[in-house]
CSV table of C-alpha atoms in Angstrom, one decimal:
chain,number,residue,atom,x,y,z
A,3,MET,CA,-63.9,10.5,-12.1
A,4,ALA,CA,-63.2,12.7,-15.2
A,5,LYS,CA,-63.5,16.5,-14.8
A,6,PRO,CA,-67.0,17.5,-15.8
A,7,THR,CA,-67.7,20.2,-18.2
A,8,LYS,CA,-69.3,23.6,-17.1
A,9,LEU,CA,-72.8,22.2,-18.1
A,10,THR,CA,-72.3,18.9,-16.5
A,11,GLY,CA,-71.0,20.5,-13.4
A,12,ILE,CA,-74.2,22.5,-13.1
A,13,LEU,CA,-76.3,19.2,-13.5
A,14,TYR,CA,-74.2,17.4,-11.0
A,15,ARG,CA,-74.9,20.3,-8.4
A,16,PHE,CA,-78.7,19.3,-8.8
A,17,PHE,CA,-78.1,15.6,-8.7
A,18,PRO,CA,-79.1,15.2,-4.9
A,19,LEU,CA,-82.2,17.3,-5.6
A,20,LEU,CA,-83.1,14.9,-8.4
A,21,GLY,CA,-82.6,11.8,-6.2
A,22,VAL,CA,-84.8,13.1,-3.6
A,23,LEU,CA,-87.5,14.0,-6.2
A,24,ILE,CA,-87.5,10.4,-7.5
A,25,ALA,CA,-87.6,8.9,-4.1
A,26,LEU,CA,-90.6,11.2,-3.1
A,27,ALA,CA,-92.4,10.3,-6.4
A,28,VAL,CA,-92.1,6.7,-5.6
A,29,GLN,CA,-93.1,7.2,-2.1
A,30,LEU,CA,-96.2,9.2,-3.1
A,31,LEU,CA,-97.4,7.5,-6.3
A,32,VAL,CA,-96.7,3.8,-5.6
A,33,PRO,CA,-98.9,2.4,-2.6
A,34,ASP,CA,-97.5,0.6,0.2
A,35,SER,CA,-98.4,-3.2,0.5
A,36,ASP,CA,-101.2,-4.1,2.8
A,37,LEU,CA,-98.9,-6.7,4.6
A,38,HIS,CA,-96.9,-3.9,6.3
A,39,PRO,CA,-98.5,-2.2,9.4
A,40,GLU,CA,-99.5,1.2,8.8
A,41,ALA,CA,-97.6,4.0,10.7
A,42,VAL,CA,-99.2,6.7,12.8
A,43,ARG,CA,-97.8,9.1,10.4
A,44,SER,CA,-95.8,9.2,7.2
A,45,TYR,CA,-92.5,9.9,8.6
A,46,TYR,CA,-90.4,9.0,5.6
A,47,THR,CA,-92.5,11.6,3.5
A,48,ASP,CA,-91.8,14.2,5.9
A,49,LEU,CA,-88.1,13.4,5.9
A,50,LEU,CA,-88.1,13.6,2.0
A,51,LEU,CA,-89.7,16.9,2.1
A,52,VAL,CA,-87.1,18.4,4.6
A,53,LEU,CA,-84.3,16.9,2.3
A,54,LEU,CA,-86.0,18.3,-0.8
A,55,SER,CA,-85.7,21.8,0.7
A,56,VAL,CA,-82.1,21.3,1.8
A,57,ALA,CA,-81.2,19.8,-1.5
A,58,GLY,CA,-82.7,22.6,-3.5
A,59,LEU,CA,-81.1,25.2,-1.3
A,60,LEU,CA,-77.6,23.8,-1.6
A,61,GLY,CA,-78.2,23.5,-5.4
A,62,VAL,CA,-78.9,27.1,-5.6
A,63,LEU,CA,-76.3,28.3,-3.3
A,64,SER,CA,-73.6,26.1,-5.0
A,65,LEU,CA,-74.0,28.4,-8.1
A,66,PRO,CA,-72.3,31.5,-6.8
A,67,LEU,CA,-70.3,29.7,-4.0
A,68,ARG,CA,-67.5,27.9,-5.5
A,69,PRO,CA,-66.2,26.0,-2.7
A,70,LEU,CA,-69.7,24.7,-2.1
A,71,GLY,CA,-70.2,24.0,-5.9
A,72,ASP,CA,-67.0,22.2,-6.1
A,73,ARG,CA,-68.1,20.0,-3.4
A,74,MET,CA,-71.5,19.4,-4.8
A,75,VAL,CA,-69.9,18.5,-8.1
A,76,SER,CA,-67.8,16.0,-6.2
A,77,LYS,CA,-70.5,14.4,-4.3
A,78,GLY,CA,-73.5,14.8,-6.6
A,79,PRO,CA,-73.4,11.5,-8.7
A,80,PHE,CA,-72.8,9.5,-5.5
A,81,LEU,CA,-75.8,11.0,-3.5
A,82,LEU,CA,-77.9,10.3,-6.8
A,83,GLY,CA,-76.7,6.7,-6.6
A,84,ALA,CA,-77.4,6.4,-2.9
A,85,ALA,CA,-80.8,7.7,-3.5
A,86,GLY,CA,-81.5,5.2,-6.1
A,87,ILE,CA,-80.3,2.5,-3.5
A,88,VAL,CA,-82.8,4.0,-1.0
A,89,VAL,CA,-85.6,3.9,-3.7
A,90,LEU,CA,-84.8,0.3,-4.6
A,91,ILE,CA,-85.1,-0.8,-0.9
A,92,ASN,CA,-88.4,0.9,-0.5
A,93,ILE,CA,-89.9,-0.7,-3.5
A,94,VAL,CA,-88.5,-4.2,-2.4
A,95,THR,CA,-89.8,-3.9,1.3
A,96,ALA,CA,-92.7,-1.5,1.7
A,97,LYS,CA,-94.1,-1.3,-1.7
A,98,LEU,CA,-94.1,-5.0,-3.0
A,99,ALA,CA,-93.3,-6.7,0.3
A,100,LEU,CA,-90.9,-9.1,-1.4
A,101,LEU,CA,-89.0,-9.8,1.7
A,102,PRO,CA,-90.5,-11.1,5.1
A,103,VAL,CA,-92.4,-8.2,6.5
A,104,LEU,CA,-91.5,-9.1,10.0
A,105,PHE,CA,-87.7,-8.9,9.4
A,106,PHE,CA,-87.7,-6.0,6.9
A,107,PRO,CA,-90.0,-3.1,8.0
A,108,SER,CA,-91.1,-0.1,6.1
A,109,TYR,CA,-89.1,3.2,6.3
A,110,ASP,CA,-92.2,4.8,8.1
A,111,ASN,CA,-92.0,2.3,10.9
A,112,ILE,CA,-88.3,2.5,11.3
A,113,LEU,CA,-88.4,6.3,11.6
A,114,ALA,CA,-91.5,6.2,13.9
A,115,VAL,CA,-89.2,4.4,16.5
A,116,PHE,CA,-86.9,7.6,16.5
A,117,VAL,CA,-90.0,9.8,16.9
A,118,GLU,CA,-92.2,7.9,19.4
A,119,GLN,CA,-89.0,6.5,21.5
A,120,TYR,CA,-86.8,9.5,21.4
A,121,ALA,CA,-86.5,9.8,25.1
A,122,LEU,CA,-85.5,6.1,25.6
A,123,LEU,CA,-83.1,6.3,22.7
A,124,GLY,CA,-81.4,9.4,24.0
A,125,LYS,CA,-81.0,7.5,27.3
A,126,CYS,CA,-79.5,4.6,25.6
A,127,ILE,CA,-77.1,6.9,23.6
A,128,TRP,CA,-76.0,8.6,26.8
A,129,TYR,CA,-75.4,5.3,28.5
A,130,SER,CA,-73.4,3.9,25.7
A,131,PHE,CA,-71.3,7.0,25.5
A,132,ARG,CA,-70.4,7.2,29.0
A,133,LEU,CA,-69.5,3.6,28.9
A,134,LEU,CA,-67.5,4.0,25.9
A,135,ILE,CA,-65.6,7.0,27.0
A,136,LEU,CA,-64.6,5.6,30.4
A,137,GLY,CA,-63.5,2.2,28.7
A,138,VAL,CA,-61.5,4.1,26.1
A,139,PHE,CA,-60.0,6.4,28.6
A,140,TRP,CA,-58.8,3.7,30.8
A,141,GLY,CA,-57.8,1.4,27.7
A,142,VAL,CA,-55.7,4.1,26.0
A,143,LEU,CA,-54.1,5.3,29.4
A,144,ALA,CA,-53.1,1.4,30.4
A,145,GLY,CA,-52.1,0.8,26.7
A,146,PHE,CA,-49.9,4.0,26.5
A,147,VAL,CA,-48.2,3.4,29.7
A,148,THR,CA,-47.5,-0.3,29.0
A,149,GLY,CA,-46.3,0.7,25.6
A,150,ILE,CA,-43.8,3.1,26.8
A,151,PHE,CA,-42.5,0.6,29.3
A,152,LEU,CA,-42.1,-2.0,26.6
A,153,GLY,CA,-40.8,0.2,24.1
A,154,PHE,CA,-38.3,2.0,26.0
A,155,SER,CA,-37.1,-0.7,28.6
A,156,LYS,CA,-35.4,-4.0,27.3
A,157,THR,CA,-36.0,-5.5,30.7
A,158,VAL,CA,-39.7,-4.8,30.8
A,159,TYR,CA,-40.0,-6.1,27.4
A,160,TYR,CA,-38.1,-9.4,28.1
A,161,TRP,CA,-40.2,-10.1,31.0
A,162,LEU,CA,-43.9,-8.9,30.2
A,163,ASN,CA,-43.9,-9.4,26.2
A,164,PRO,CA,-44.3,-13.1,26.5
A,165,TYR,CA,-47.4,-12.8,28.6
A,166,ILE,CA,-48.8,-9.9,26.5
A,167,LYS,CA,-48.4,-12.1,23.3
A,168,LEU,CA,-50.5,-14.7,25.0
A,169,ILE,CA,-53.3,-12.6,26.4
A,170,GLY,CA,-53.5,-9.9,24.2
A,171,PRO,CA,-54.7,-11.6,20.9
A,172,ILE,CA,-57.5,-13.2,22.9
A,173,PRO,CA,-61.0,-11.3,22.1
A,174,ALA,CA,-62.0,-9.1,24.8
A,175,THR,CA,-65.5,-10.2,24.5
A,176,ALA,CA,-64.3,-13.9,25.3
A,177,TRP,CA,-63.6,-12.7,28.8
A,178,ILE,CA,-67.3,-11.6,29.6
A,179,PRO,CA,-68.5,-14.7,31.4
A,180,LEU,CA,-65.5,-14.5,33.8
A,181,VAL,CA,-65.5,-10.6,34.1
A,182,LEU,CA,-69.3,-10.8,34.8
A,183,THR,CA,-68.7,-13.0,37.7
A,184,THR,CA,-65.7,-11.0,39.1
A,185,PHE,CA,-66.9,-7.5,39.1
A,186,PRO,CA,-69.7,-6.3,41.4
A,187,THR,CA,-71.6,-4.5,38.8
A,188,PRO,CA,-72.4,-5.1,35.2
A,189,PHE,CA,-71.3,-1.5,34.4
A,190,GLY,CA,-67.8,-1.9,35.8
A,191,ALA,CA,-67.5,-5.1,34.0
A,192,SER,CA,-68.4,-3.5,30.7
A,193,VAL,CA,-65.9,-0.7,31.3
A,194,PHE,CA,-63.2,-3.4,31.8
A,195,ILE,CA,-64.1,-5.2,28.7
A,196,ILE,CA,-64.0,-2.1,26.6
A,197,ALA,CA,-60.7,-1.1,28.1
A,198,LEU,CA,-59.2,-4.4,27.4
A,199,ALA,CA,-60.3,-4.3,23.8
A,200,VAL,CA,-58.5,-0.8,23.6
A,201,TRP,CA,-55.5,-1.7,25.7
A,202,PHE,CA,-53.9,-4.2,23.4
A,203,PRO,CA,-53.6,-2.3,20.0
A,204,VAL,CA,-52.6,0.8,21.9
A,205,GLN,CA,-49.8,-0.7,23.7
A,206,LEU,CA,-48.7,-2.7,20.6
A,207,MET,CA,-48.5,0.3,18.3
A,208,THR,CA,-46.9,2.4,21.0
A,209,SER,CA,-44.3,0.1,21.8
A,210,SER,CA,-43.7,-0.6,18.1
A,211,GLY,CA,-43.5,3.0,17.4
A,212,ILE,CA,-41.0,3.7,20.2
A,213,GLN,CA,-38.7,0.8,19.2
A,214,ASN,CA,-38.8,2.1,15.5
A,215,THR,CA,-37.7,5.5,16.6
A,216,THR,CA,-34.3,6.3,14.9
A,217,LYS,CA,-31.6,5.7,17.5
A,218,VAL,CA,-29.7,8.9,16.5
A,219,TYR,CA,-32.3,11.0,18.2
A,220,PHE,CA,-31.8,9.4,21.5
A,221,GLU,CA,-28.1,9.7,20.9
A,222,VAL,CA,-28.3,13.4,20.3
A,223,GLY,CA,-30.4,13.8,23.3
A,224,LYS,CA,-28.0,12.2,25.5
A,225,THR,CA,-25.2,14.2,24.0
A,226,LEU,CA,-27.1,17.4,24.9
A,227,GLY,CA,-27.8,16.2,28.4
A,228,ALA,CA,-31.2,14.9,28.2
A,229,GLY,CA,-32.5,12.6,31.1
A,230,THR,CA,-34.8,9.5,30.8
A,231,PHE,CA,-37.9,11.6,31.2
A,232,PHE,CA,-36.9,14.0,28.2
A,233,GLN,CA,-36.1,11.1,26.1
A,234,VAL,CA,-39.4,9.3,26.7
A,235,PHE,CA,-42.0,12.5,26.5
A,236,ARG,CA,-39.9,14.6,24.2
A,237,ILE,CA,-38.1,12.3,21.7
A,238,ALA,CA,-39.7,8.8,21.7
A,239,VAL,CA,-43.4,9.7,22.3
A,240,PRO,CA,-43.6,12.5,19.6
A,241,ALA,CA,-41.9,10.2,17.1
A,242,ALA,CA,-44.2,7.3,17.9
A,243,LEU,CA,-47.5,9.6,17.5
A,244,PRO,CA,-48.5,8.2,14.3
A,245,ASN,CA,-48.3,4.8,15.6
A,246,ILE,CA,-50.3,5.7,18.7
A,247,PHE,CA,-53.0,7.2,16.8
A,248,GLN,CA,-53.2,4.2,14.7
A,249,GLY,CA,-53.4,2.0,17.9
A,250,VAL,CA,-56.2,4.3,19.1
A,251,PHE,CA,-58.1,3.9,16.0
A,252,ASN,CA,-57.9,0.2,16.0
A,253,GLY,CA,-58.6,0.2,19.7
A,254,ILE,CA,-61.8,2.4,19.1
A,255,CYS,CA,-63.1,0.0,16.4
A,256,GLY,CA,-62.6,-2.9,18.9
A,257,ALA,CA,-64.3,-0.8,21.5
A,258,PHE,CA,-67.5,-0.7,19.6
A,259,ILE,CA,-67.7,-4.4,19.1
A,260,ALA,CA,-67.0,-4.8,23.0
A,261,LEU,CA,-69.5,-2.1,23.7
A,262,MET,CA,-72.2,-3.7,21.9
A,263,THR,CA,-71.5,-7.2,23.1
A,264,ALA,CA,-71.1,-6.1,26.8
A,265,GLU,CA,-74.4,-4.3,26.7
A,266,MET,CA,-76.3,-7.3,25.5
A,267,PHE,CA,-75.2,-9.1,28.8
A,268,GLY,CA,-76.5,-7.6,32.1
A,269,ALA,CA,-76.8,-3.9,31.0
A,270,LYS,CA,-80.0,-1.7,31.8
A,271,TYR,CA,-79.7,0.6,29.0
A,272,GLY,CA,-77.4,1.3,26.0
A,273,ILE,CA,-77.8,0.7,22.2
A,274,GLY,CA,-76.6,-2.8,22.4
A,275,TRP,CA,-79.1,-3.5,25.1
A,276,TYR,CA,-81.8,-1.6,23.0
A,277,ILE,CA,-81.2,-3.8,20.0
A,278,SER,CA,-81.1,-7.1,22.1
A,279,TRP,CA,-84.3,-6.1,23.7
A,280,GLN,CA,-86.2,-5.1,20.4
A,281,LYS,CA,-84.9,-8.2,18.8
A,282,ALA,CA,-86.3,-10.4,21.6
A,283,MET,CA,-89.7,-8.6,21.3
A,284,MET,CA,-89.8,-9.2,17.5
A,285,LEU,CA,-89.7,-5.7,16.8
A,286,TYR,CA,-87.1,-5.3,14.1
A,287,SER,CA,-88.1,-1.8,13.3
A,288,GLY,CA,-86.3,-0.8,16.6
A,289,VAL,CA,-83.5,-3.2,15.6
A,290,TYR,CA,-82.8,-1.1,12.5
A,291,ALA,CA,-83.2,2.2,14.5
A,292,GLY,CA,-80.6,0.8,16.8
A,293,LEU,CA,-78.1,0.0,13.9
A,294,ILE,CA,-78.6,3.4,12.5
A,295,LEU,CA,-77.6,4.9,15.8
A,296,ILE,CA,-74.4,2.8,15.9
A,297,ALA,CA,-73.5,3.9,12.6
A,298,VAL,CA,-74.0,7.5,13.3
A,299,PHE,CA,-72.4,7.1,16.7
A,300,CYS,CA,-69.3,5.4,15.5
A,301,ASN,CA,-68.9,7.9,12.6
A,302,ILE,CA,-69.0,10.8,15.0
A,303,ILE,CA,-66.5,9.2,17.4
A,304,ILE,CA,-63.9,8.4,14.7
A,305,SER,CA,-64.4,11.6,12.9
A,306,VAL,CA,-63.5,13.5,16.2
A,307,LEU,CA,-60.4,11.3,16.7
A,308,PHE,CA,-59.2,12.0,13.1
A,309,MET,CA,-59.8,15.8,13.7
A,310,VAL,CA,-57.5,15.4,16.7
A,311,ARG,CA,-54.9,13.5,14.6
A,312,LYS,CA,-55.2,16.2,11.8
A,313,ARG,CA,-54.4,18.7,14.4
A,314,LEU,CA,-51.5,17.0,16.0
A,315,LEU,CA,-50.0,15.5,13.0
A,316,GLY,CA,-50.6,18.1,10.1
A,317,TRP,CA,-47.4,16.8,8.4
A,318,GLN,CA,-49.1,13.5,7.9
A,319,LYS,CA,-52.1,15.0,6.2
A,320,GLY,CA,-53.6,12.8,3.6
A,321,LEU,CA,-51.8,9.7,4.5
A,322,ILE,CA,-54.8,8.2,6.3
A,323,LYS,CA,-58.2,9.4,5.4
A,324,TRP,CA,-61.6,8.9,6.8
């Protein structure tokens, strides 16, 4: 995008405010279709009023605060466009009911789920978070250890790599029927499925990173008297960290797929379970609420991962962006 002029830059700062105003005007002036069930309260209007206050405050503060102003100028056109998409969806669904009402509920009905079922949704988030953390922890640990042995030992690579090539590419969710009958509890089976989804990309990128480490580093280490432990954890692993983080990133993306699928089979709580339950009840407002939770949940987890990566690999800043 071309650098805006001073006047255009000021307008860009208030584009988010303009977008919220348009959305609020459409919501208040255009009546909802009678085909949609009426919500107890106009939650979407309440949300727009809050966003209106926030957008107005940020627009005013961005004038004297240059860092905030630069950010508002950069994001302003996008936020205005996003508001346009929100308005368009509102018109097509709630206002004109051009799409099947059962499958495309109004914003009010979707937001009502968050307000009226916050306790259940909070429990589902905690269950999914606990399941994801345990699965990712064991998957990363197993992948890291396996990757070190495969990358550093030619003997281990010779004997194990053919089996890993055979088992690793199989989607973790394909093992669900077998795992559910093997593990005593659905929770343990779900942890294993998630760990399996994380293990393969982590071990693959860890072993590849170690194998691609410049051999001169190891030769210098040996010359200076470095033992095997030092060569692995002070030379090979630091050099392979970019690859390891890439493997963890890919593993976490696979973990979310495995998490949602595993929770739909035998789990008592969780976001995946909640979506499956709401779909079975033909309550698609709950399905969309669950999808929104997944999007927020995934973004938070991956953003935290990139913060850690940025901290440890400052010299690679900007090579991989999120």
